[in-house]
PDB file of C-alpha atoms in Angstrom:
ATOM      1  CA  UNK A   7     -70.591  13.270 -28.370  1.00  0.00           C
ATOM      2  CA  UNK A   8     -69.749  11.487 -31.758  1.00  0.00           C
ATOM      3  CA  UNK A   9     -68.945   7.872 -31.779  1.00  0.00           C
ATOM      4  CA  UNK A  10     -65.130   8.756 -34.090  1.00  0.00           C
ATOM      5  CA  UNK A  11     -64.743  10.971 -30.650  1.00  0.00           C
ATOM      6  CA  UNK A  12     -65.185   8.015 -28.385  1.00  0.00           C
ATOM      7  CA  UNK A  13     -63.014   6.224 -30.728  1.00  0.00           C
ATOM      8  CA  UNK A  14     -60.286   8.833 -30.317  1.00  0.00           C
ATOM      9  CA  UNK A  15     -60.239   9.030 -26.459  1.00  0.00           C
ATOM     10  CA  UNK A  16     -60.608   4.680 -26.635  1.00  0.00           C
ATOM     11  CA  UNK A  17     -57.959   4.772 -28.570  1.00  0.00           C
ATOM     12  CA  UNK A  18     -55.494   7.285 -26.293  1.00  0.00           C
ATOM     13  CA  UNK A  19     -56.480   5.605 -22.889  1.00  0.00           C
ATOM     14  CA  UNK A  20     -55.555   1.735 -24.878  1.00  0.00           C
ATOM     15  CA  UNK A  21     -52.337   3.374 -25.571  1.00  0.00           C
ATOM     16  CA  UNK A  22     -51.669   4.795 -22.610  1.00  0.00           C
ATOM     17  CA  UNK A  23     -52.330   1.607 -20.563  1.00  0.00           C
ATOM     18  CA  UNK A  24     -50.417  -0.387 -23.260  1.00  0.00           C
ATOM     19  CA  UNK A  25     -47.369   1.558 -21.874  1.00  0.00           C
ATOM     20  CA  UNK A  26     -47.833   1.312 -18.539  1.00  0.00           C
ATOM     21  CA  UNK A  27     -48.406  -2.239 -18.453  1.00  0.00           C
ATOM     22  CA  UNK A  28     -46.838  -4.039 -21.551  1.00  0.00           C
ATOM     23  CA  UNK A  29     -43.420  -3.925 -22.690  1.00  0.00           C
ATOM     24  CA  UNK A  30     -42.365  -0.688 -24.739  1.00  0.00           C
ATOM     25  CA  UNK A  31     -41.787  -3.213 -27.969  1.00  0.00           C
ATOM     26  CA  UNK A  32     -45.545  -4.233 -27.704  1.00  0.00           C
ATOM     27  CA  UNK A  33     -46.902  -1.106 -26.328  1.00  0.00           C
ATOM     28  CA  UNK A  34     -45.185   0.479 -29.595  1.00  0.00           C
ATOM     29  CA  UNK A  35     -46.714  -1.772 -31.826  1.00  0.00           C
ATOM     30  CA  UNK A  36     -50.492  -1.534 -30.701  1.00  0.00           C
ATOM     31  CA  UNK A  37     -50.009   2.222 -29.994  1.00  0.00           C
ATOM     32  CA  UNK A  38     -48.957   1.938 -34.203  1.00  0.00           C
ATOM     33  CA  UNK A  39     -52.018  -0.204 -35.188  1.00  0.00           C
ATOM     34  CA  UNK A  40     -54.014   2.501 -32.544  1.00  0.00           C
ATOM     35  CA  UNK A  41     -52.869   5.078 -34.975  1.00  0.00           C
ATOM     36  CA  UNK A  42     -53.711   3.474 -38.225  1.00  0.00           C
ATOM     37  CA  UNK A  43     -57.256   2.504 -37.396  1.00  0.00           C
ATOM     38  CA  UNK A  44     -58.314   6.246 -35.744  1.00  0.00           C
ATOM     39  CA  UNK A  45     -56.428   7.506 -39.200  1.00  0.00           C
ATOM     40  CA  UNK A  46     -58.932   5.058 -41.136  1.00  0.00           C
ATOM     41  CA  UNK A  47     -61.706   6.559 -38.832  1.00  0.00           C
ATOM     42  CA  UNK A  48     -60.863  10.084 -39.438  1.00  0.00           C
ATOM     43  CA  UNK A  49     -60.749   9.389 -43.339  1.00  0.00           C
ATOM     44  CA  UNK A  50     -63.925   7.952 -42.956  1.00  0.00           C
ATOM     45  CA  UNK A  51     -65.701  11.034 -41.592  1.00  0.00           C
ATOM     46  CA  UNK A  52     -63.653  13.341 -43.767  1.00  0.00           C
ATOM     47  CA  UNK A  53     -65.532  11.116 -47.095  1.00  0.00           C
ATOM     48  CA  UNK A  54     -68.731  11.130 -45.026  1.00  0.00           C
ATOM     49  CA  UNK A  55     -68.812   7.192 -45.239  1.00  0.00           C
ATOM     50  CA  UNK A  56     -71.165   5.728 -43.322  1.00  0.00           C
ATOM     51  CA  UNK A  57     -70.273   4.715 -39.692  1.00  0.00           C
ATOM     52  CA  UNK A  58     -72.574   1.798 -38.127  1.00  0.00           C
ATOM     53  CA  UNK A  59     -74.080   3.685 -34.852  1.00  0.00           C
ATOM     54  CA  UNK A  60     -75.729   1.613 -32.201  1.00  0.00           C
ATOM     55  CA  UNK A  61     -78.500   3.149 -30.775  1.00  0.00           C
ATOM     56  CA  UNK A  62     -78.547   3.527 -26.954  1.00  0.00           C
ATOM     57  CA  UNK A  63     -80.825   4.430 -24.037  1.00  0.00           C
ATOM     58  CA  UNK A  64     -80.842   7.306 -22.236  1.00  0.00           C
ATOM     59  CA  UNK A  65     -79.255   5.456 -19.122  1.00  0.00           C
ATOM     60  CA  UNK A  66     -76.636   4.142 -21.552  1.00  0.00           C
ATOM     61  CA  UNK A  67     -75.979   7.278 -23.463  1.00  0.00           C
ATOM     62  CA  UNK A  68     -75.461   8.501 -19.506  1.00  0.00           C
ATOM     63  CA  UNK A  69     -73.252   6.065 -18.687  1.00  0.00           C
ATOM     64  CA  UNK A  70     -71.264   6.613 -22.631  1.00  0.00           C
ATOM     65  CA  UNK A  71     -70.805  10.236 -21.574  1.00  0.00           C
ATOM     66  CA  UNK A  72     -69.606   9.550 -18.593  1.00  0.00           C
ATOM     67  CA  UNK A  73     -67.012   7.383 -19.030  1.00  0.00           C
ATOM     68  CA  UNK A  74     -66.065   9.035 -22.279  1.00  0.00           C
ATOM     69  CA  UNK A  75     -65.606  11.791 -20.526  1.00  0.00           C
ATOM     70  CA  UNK A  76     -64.834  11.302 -16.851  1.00  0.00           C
ATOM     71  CA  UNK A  77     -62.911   7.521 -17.768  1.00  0.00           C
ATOM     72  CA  UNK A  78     -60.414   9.293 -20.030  1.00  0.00           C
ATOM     73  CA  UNK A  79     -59.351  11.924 -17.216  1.00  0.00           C
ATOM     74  CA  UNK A  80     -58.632   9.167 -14.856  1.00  0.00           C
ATOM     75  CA  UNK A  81     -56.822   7.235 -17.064  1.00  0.00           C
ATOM     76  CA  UNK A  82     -54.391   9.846 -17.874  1.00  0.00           C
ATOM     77  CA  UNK A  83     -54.312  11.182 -14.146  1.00  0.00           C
ATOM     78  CA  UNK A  84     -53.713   7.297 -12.900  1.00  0.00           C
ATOM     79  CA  UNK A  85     -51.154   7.293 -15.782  1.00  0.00           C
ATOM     80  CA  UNK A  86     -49.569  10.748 -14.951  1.00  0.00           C
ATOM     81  CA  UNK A  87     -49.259   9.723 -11.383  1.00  0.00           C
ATOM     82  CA  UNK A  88     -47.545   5.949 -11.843  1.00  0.00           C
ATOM     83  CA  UNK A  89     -45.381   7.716 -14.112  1.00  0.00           C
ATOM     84  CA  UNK A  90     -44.170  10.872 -11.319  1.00  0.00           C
ATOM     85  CA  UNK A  91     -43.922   7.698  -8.977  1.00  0.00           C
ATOM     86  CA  UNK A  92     -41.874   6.186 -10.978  1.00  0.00           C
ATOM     87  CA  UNK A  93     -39.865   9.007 -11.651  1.00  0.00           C
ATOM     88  CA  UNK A  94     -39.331  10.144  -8.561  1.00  0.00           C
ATOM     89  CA  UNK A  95     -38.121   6.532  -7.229  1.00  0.00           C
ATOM     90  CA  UNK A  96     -35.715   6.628  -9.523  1.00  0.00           C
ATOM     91  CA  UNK A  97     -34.796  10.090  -9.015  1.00  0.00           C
ATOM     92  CA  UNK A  98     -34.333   8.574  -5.048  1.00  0.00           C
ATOM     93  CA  UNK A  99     -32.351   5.774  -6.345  1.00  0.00           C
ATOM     94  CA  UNK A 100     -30.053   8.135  -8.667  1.00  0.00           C
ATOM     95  CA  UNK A 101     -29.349  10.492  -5.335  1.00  0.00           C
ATOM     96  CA  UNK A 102     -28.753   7.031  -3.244  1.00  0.00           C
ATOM     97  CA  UNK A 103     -26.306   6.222  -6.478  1.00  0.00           C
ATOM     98  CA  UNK A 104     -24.822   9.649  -6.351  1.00  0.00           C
ATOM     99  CA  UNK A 105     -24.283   9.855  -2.851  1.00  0.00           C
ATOM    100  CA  UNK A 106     -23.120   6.030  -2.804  1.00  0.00           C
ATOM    101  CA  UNK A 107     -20.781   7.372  -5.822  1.00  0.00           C
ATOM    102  CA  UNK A 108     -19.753  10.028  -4.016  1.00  0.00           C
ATOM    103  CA  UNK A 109     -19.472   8.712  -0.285  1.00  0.00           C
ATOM    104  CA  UNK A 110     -17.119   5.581  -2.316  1.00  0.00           C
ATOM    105  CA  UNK A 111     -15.389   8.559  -4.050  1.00  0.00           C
ATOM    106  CA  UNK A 112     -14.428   9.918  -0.496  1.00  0.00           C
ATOM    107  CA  UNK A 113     -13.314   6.474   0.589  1.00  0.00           C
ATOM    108  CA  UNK A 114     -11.142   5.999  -2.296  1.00  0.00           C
ATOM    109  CA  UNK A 115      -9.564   9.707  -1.643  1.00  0.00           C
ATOM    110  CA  UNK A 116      -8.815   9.226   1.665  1.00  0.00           C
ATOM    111  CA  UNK A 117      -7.397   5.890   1.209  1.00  0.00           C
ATOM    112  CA  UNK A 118      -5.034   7.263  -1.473  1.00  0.00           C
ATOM    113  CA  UNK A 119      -3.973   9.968   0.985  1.00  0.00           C
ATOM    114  CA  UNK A 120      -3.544   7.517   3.250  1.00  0.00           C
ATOM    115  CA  UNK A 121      -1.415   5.312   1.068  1.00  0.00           C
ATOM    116  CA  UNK A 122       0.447   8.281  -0.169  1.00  0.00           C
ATOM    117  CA  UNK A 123       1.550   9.029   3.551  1.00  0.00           C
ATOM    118  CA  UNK A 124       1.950   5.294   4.109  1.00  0.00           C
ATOM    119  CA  UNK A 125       4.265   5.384   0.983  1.00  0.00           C
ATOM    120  CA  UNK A 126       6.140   8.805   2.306  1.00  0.00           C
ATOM    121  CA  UNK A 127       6.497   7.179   5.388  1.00  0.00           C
ATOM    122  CA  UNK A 128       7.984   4.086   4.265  1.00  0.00           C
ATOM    123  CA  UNK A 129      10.482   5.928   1.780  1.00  0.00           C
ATOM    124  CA  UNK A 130      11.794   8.071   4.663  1.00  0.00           C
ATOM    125  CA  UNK A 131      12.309   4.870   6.470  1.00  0.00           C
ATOM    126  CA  UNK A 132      13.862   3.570   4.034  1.00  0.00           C
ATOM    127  CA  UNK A 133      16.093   6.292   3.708  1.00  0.00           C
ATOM    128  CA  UNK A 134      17.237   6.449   7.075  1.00  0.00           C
ATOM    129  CA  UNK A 135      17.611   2.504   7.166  1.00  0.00           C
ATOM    130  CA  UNK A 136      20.033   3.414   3.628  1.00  0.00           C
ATOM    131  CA  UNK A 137      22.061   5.816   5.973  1.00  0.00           C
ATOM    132  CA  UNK A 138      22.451   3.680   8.895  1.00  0.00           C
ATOM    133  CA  UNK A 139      23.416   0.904   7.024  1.00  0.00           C
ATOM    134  CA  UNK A 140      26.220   3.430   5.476  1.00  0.00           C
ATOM    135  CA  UNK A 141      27.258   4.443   8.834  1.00  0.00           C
ATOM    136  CA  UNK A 142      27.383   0.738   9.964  1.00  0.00           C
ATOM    137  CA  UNK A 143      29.371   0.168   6.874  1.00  0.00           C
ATOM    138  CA  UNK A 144      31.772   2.895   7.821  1.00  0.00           C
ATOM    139  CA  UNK A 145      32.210   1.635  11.523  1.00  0.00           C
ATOM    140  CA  UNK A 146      33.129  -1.995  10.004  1.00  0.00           C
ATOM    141  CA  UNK A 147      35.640  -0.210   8.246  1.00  0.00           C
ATOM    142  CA  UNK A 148      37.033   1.441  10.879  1.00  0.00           C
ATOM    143  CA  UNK A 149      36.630  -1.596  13.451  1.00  0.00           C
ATOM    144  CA  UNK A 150      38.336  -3.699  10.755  1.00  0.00           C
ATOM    145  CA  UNK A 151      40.665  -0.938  10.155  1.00  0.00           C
ATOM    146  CA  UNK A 152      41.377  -0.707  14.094  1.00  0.00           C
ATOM    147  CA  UNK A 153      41.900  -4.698  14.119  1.00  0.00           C
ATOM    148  CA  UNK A 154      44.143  -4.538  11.663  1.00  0.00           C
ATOM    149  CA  UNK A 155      46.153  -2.367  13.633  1.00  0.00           C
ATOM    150  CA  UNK A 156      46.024  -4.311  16.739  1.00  0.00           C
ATOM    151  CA  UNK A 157      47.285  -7.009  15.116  1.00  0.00           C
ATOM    152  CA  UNK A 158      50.320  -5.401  13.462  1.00  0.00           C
ATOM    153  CA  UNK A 159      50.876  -3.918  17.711  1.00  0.00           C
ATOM    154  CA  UNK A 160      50.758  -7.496  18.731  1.00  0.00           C
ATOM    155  CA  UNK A 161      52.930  -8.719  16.359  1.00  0.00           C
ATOM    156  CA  UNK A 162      55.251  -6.127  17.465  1.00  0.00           C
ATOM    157  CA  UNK A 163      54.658  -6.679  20.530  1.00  0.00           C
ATOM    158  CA  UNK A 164      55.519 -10.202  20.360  1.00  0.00           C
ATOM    159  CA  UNK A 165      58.347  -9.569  18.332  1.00  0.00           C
ATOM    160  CA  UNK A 166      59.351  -7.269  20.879  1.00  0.00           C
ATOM    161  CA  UNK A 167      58.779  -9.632  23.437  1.00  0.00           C
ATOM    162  CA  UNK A 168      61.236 -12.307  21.853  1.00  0.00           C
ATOM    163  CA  UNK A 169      63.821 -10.146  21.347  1.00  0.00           C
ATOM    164  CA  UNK A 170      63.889  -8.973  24.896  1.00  0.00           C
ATOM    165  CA  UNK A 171      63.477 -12.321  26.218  1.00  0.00           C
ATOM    166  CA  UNK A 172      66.709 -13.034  23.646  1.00  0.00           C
ATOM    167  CA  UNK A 173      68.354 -10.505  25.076  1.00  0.00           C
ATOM    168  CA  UNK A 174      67.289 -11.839  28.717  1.00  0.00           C
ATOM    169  CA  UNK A 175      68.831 -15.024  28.068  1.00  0.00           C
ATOM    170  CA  UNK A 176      71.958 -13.812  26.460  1.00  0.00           C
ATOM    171  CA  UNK A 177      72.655 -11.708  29.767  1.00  0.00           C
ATOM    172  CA  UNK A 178      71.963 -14.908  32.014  1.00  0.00           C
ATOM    173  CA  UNK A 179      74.390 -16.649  29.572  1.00  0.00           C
ATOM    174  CA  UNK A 180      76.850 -13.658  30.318  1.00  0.00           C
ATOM    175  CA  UNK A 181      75.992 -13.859  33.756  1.00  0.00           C
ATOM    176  CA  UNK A 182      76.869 -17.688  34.100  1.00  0.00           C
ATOM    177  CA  UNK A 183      79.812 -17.456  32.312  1.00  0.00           C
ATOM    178  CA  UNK A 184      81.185 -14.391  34.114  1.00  0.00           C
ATOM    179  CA  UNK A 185      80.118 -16.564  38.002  1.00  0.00           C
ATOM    180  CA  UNK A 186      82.225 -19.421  36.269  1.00  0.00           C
ATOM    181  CA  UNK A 187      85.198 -16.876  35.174  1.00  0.00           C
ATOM    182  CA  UNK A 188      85.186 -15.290  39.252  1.00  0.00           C
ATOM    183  CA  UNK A 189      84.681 -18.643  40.790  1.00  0.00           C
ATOM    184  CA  UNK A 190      87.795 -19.795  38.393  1.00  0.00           C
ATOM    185  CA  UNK A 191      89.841 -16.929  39.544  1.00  0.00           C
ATOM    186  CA  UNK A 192      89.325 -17.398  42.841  1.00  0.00           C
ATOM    187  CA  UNK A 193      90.424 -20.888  42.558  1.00  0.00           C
ATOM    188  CA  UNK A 194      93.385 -19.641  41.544  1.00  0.00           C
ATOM    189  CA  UNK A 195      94.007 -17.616  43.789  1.00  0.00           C
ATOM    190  CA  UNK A 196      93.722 -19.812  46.435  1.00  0.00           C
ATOM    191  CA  UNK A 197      95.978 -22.199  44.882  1.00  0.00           C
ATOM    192  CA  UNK A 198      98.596 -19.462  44.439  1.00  0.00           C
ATOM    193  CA  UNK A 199      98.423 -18.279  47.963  1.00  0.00           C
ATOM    194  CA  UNK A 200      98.653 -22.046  49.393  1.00  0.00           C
ATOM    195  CA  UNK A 201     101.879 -22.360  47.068  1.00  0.00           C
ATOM    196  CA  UNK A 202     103.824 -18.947  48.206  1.00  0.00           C
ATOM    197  CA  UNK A 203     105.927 -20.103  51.317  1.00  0.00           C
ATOM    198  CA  UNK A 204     105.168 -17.481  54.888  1.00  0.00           C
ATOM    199  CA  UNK A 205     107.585 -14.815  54.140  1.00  0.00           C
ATOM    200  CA  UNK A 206     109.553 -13.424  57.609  1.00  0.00           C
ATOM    201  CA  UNK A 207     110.219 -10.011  57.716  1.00  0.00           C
ATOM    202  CA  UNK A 208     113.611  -9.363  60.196  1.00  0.00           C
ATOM    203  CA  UNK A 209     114.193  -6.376  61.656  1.00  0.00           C
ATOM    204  CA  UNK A 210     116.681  -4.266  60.534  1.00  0.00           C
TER     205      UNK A 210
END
């Protein structure tokens, strides 16, 4: 295997660890500068420049092949699998989100149903309290209505009461004067009758 192949598969596994450790602004920029220098290397071949080559033993040019060719494939399948981890714990934390979201949503409905009865509830109440304190209104009016009236009977009563008791004392006055008038006249009458001289009848 070529060394500018080596170079390429170097190059892919440095980028792909780049973004799975560093930041994306600093995996970006060596993944760039990755880019330029295997472009350089291609351009290289493509002009048949020389490349310096350094010559390696058979246990080395093992152990080259090896991890040029087994290193790469773990790399990626390391990478592959951080990456479905990743994306499946986030997938897990988007469903707890959504269900959270969702469950919250729930909540919020029922409480609005609840405050929507709460609300009905308190307007029908209110209503009724509006009517009762019509009818209590109404019933004042009436009860003062109905005083009213049982004043103007008592004052009629009383007046009533006055004039009969006016009319009471005129009669004892009428009364007293008519004892005095009889016991006057019979005064007289005694005096007359102790004045008239026995009258004799003869026989004839």
């Amino acid at each position: 295997m070529s060394v500018k192949l080596y170079s390429v598969v170097g190059a892919a596994m440095l980028i792909i660890a780049l973004f799975l450790t560093a930041s994306l602004t600093l995996a970006t920029l060596w993944s760039i500068g990755g880019i330029l220098l295997s472009a350089v290397m291609v351009q290289q071949g493509l002009n048949d420049q020389i490349i310096a080559t350094i010559a390696l033993s058979d246990t080395g040019a093992s152990v080259e092949a090896w991890s040029g060719m087994v290193l790469p494939l773990v790399v990626i399948v390391v990478a592959q699998g951080f990456t479905s981890a990743a994306r499946q714990k986030a997938n897990k934390v988007q469903a707890v989100a959504q269900q959270a979201i969702e469950h919250g949503a729930t909540l919020a409905l029922a409480g609005e149903q609840r405050l929507g009865q709460v609300l009905t509830q308190a307007n029908q109440d209110a209503t009724e309290l509006s009517n009762l304190a019509i009818d209590l209104d109404m019933q004042a009016v009436a009860l003062h209505s109905q005083v009213n009236q049982l004043n103007v009977n008592c004052e009629s009563q009383a007046s009533a009461a006055e004039e009969m008791s006016q009319q009471v004392y005129r009669m004892t006055q009428d009364m007293a004067q008519s004892e005095q008038f009889m016991a006057e006249l019979k005064q007289r009458c005694q005096s007359i009758h102790r004045q008239t001289p026995a009258v004799k009848w003869l026989p004839v």
